[in-house]
């Protein structure tokens, strides 16, 4: 992950910077800015209760080819709170026992946006209820929210060839061939393990901060500890390959 302070980035400038690293992707579940199709606003209004990204995840791991990188820019930040935590899923993988690693390496997961974007998902009625995000509704989005894709639970980084934990209870519906109920204890254990203090970095935003991270190896979690204040970010994602 890379952090840059005190930037003045228009949506076009943020997108142009992201495009130096690869093709930009379009996020299917949020309305992009009118002025740029690859920049989505992530806004929590003072009256909203839920925040976007408030659970450990990598961005859109439920897509066939999830983004390789995310660039997040702080337009407006609360006076206090609203930090983002990042966890190193490769270091966490390295520290698992040989027995656990051998078991996990043979397993695939069924990943789906339905856990968060489906009719019963956390974000299902965020836009309607709170008007705090630009979450999209409509039939196309609800069909897309039910989609499923198979990825390994443990992926190998295409450039460094390091292995890392890739599954999470928010994007992985179940281990392939298992029920969700059977899968959850494993998913929960891995998340708990990966988010131990030694693997986690906390970033405190200031207006004009830009964070850029490798979405194939890092998990992140947006803290929701700034009730009554506004937080406004712009997000750009760079297209990645199919996890292997
Ligand atoms: C996200 O998960 O994409 C948003 C993270 C944040 O707002 O800190």
mmCIF file of C-alpha atoms in Angstrom, residues 120-206:
data_model
loop_
_atom_site.group_PDB
_atom_site.id
_atom_site.type_symbol
_atom_site.label_atom_id
_atom_site.label_comp_id
_atom_site.label_asym_id
_atom_site.label_seq_id
_atom_site.Cartn_x
_atom_site.Cartn_y
_atom_site.Cartn_z
ATOM 1 C CA UNK A 120 -31.270 -9.252 2.383
ATOM 2 C CA UNK A 121 -27.753 -7.834 2.173
ATOM 3 C CA UNK A 122 -26.367 -5.053 4.304
ATOM 4 C CA UNK A 123 -26.437 -2.535 1.442
ATOM 5 C CA UNK A 124 -29.752 -3.598 -0.083
ATOM 6 C CA UNK A 125 -31.716 -0.615 1.049
ATOM 7 C CA UNK A 126 -28.894 1.695 2.031
ATOM 8 C CA UNK A 127 -29.691 4.132 -0.736
ATOM 9 C CA UNK A 128 -33.433 4.063 -0.113
ATOM 10 C CA UNK A 129 -33.188 4.317 3.659
ATOM 11 C CA UNK A 130 -30.288 6.606 4.235
ATOM 12 C CA UNK A 131 -29.499 8.355 0.964
ATOM 13 C CA UNK A 132 -25.940 8.251 2.154
ATOM 14 C CA UNK A 133 -24.393 6.421 -0.709
ATOM 15 C CA UNK A 134 -24.782 6.258 -4.426
ATOM 16 C CA UNK A 135 -25.778 2.594 -4.284
ATOM 17 C CA UNK A 136 -27.654 1.578 -7.406
ATOM 18 C CA UNK A 137 -30.968 -0.213 -7.384
ATOM 19 C CA UNK A 138 -33.005 -1.698 -10.226
ATOM 20 C CA UNK A 139 -33.497 -5.052 -11.848
ATOM 21 C CA UNK A 140 -30.124 -5.332 -13.576
ATOM 22 C CA UNK A 141 -28.330 -4.749 -10.289
ATOM 23 C CA UNK A 142 -30.491 -7.228 -8.406
ATOM 24 C CA UNK A 143 -29.780 -9.953 -11.008
ATOM 25 C CA UNK A 144 -26.084 -9.131 -10.819
ATOM 26 C CA UNK A 145 -26.248 -9.260 -7.027
ATOM 27 C CA UNK A 146 -27.244 -12.934 -7.233
ATOM 28 C CA UNK A 147 -24.290 -13.915 -9.432
ATOM 29 C CA UNK A 148 -21.782 -16.513 -8.239
ATOM 30 C CA UNK A 149 -18.197 -17.188 -9.239
ATOM 31 C CA UNK A 150 -15.662 -19.774 -8.138
ATOM 32 C CA UNK A 151 -12.263 -18.639 -6.816
ATOM 33 C CA UNK A 152 -9.655 -20.413 -4.702
ATOM 34 C CA UNK A 153 -9.826 -19.612 -0.975
ATOM 35 C CA UNK A 154 -6.080 -19.051 -1.133
ATOM 36 C CA UNK A 155 -4.801 -17.168 -4.157
ATOM 37 C CA UNK A 156 -1.318 -16.893 -5.600
ATOM 38 C CA UNK A 157 -0.195 -13.387 -6.485
ATOM 39 C CA UNK A 158 0.432 -13.263 -10.253
ATOM 40 C CA UNK A 159 3.571 -11.134 -9.873
ATOM 41 C CA UNK A 160 5.194 -12.071 -6.544
ATOM 42 C CA UNK A 161 3.847 -15.662 -6.562
ATOM 43 C CA UNK A 162 3.159 -15.351 -2.841
ATOM 44 C CA UNK A 163 0.077 -17.055 -1.499
ATOM 45 C CA UNK A 164 -2.499 -15.191 0.532
ATOM 46 C CA UNK A 165 -5.878 -15.721 2.138
ATOM 47 C CA UNK A 166 -8.542 -14.480 -0.255
ATOM 48 C CA UNK A 167 -11.896 -15.468 1.237
ATOM 49 C CA UNK A 168 -14.113 -13.514 3.617
ATOM 50 C CA UNK A 169 -17.540 -14.044 5.099
ATOM 51 C CA UNK A 170 -18.858 -10.933 3.295
ATOM 52 C CA UNK A 171 -17.931 -11.988 -0.248
ATOM 53 C CA UNK A 172 -17.493 -15.772 0.003
ATOM 54 C CA UNK A 173 -20.888 -17.364 0.264
ATOM 55 C CA UNK A 174 -19.534 -20.833 0.999
ATOM 56 C CA UNK A 175 -16.706 -23.257 0.463
ATOM 57 C CA UNK A 176 -17.397 -25.229 -2.715
ATOM 58 C CA UNK A 177 -19.357 -28.369 -1.863
ATOM 59 C CA UNK A 178 -20.107 -27.160 1.688
ATOM 60 C CA UNK A 179 -23.114 -25.312 3.101
ATOM 61 C CA UNK A 180 -22.721 -21.696 4.253
ATOM 62 C CA UNK A 181 -23.319 -22.817 7.806
ATOM 63 C CA UNK A 182 -20.482 -25.336 7.537
ATOM 64 C CA UNK A 183 -18.213 -22.785 5.846
ATOM 65 C CA UNK A 184 -18.677 -19.871 8.234
ATOM 66 C CA UNK A 185 -16.495 -21.146 11.095
ATOM 67 C CA UNK A 186 -13.528 -21.463 8.686
ATOM 68 C CA UNK A 187 -14.198 -18.061 7.096
ATOM 69 C CA UNK A 188 -14.539 -16.488 10.525
ATOM 70 C CA UNK A 189 -11.381 -18.140 11.835
ATOM 71 C CA UNK A 190 -9.372 -16.899 8.836
ATOM 72 C CA UNK A 191 -10.689 -13.361 9.218
ATOM 73 C CA UNK A 192 -9.936 -13.348 12.920
ATOM 74 C CA UNK A 193 -6.440 -14.679 12.253
ATOM 75 C CA UNK A 194 -5.707 -12.254 9.408
ATOM 76 C CA UNK A 195 -6.791 -9.211 11.397
ATOM 77 C CA UNK A 196 -4.520 -9.812 14.373
ATOM 78 C CA UNK A 197 -2.558 -6.730 15.333
ATOM 79 C CA UNK A 198 0.708 -7.834 13.750
ATOM 80 C CA UNK A 199 -0.834 -7.924 10.253
ATOM 81 C CA UNK A 200 -2.813 -4.670 10.461
ATOM 82 C CA UNK A 201 -1.929 -1.091 9.493
ATOM 83 C CA UNK A 202 -4.223 1.819 10.350
ATOM 84 C CA UNK A 203 -4.416 4.838 8.082
ATOM 85 C CA UNK A 204 -5.670 8.156 9.414
ATOM 86 C CA UNK A 205 -7.114 10.213 6.588
ATOM 87 C CA UNK A 206 -6.708 13.921 6.072
#
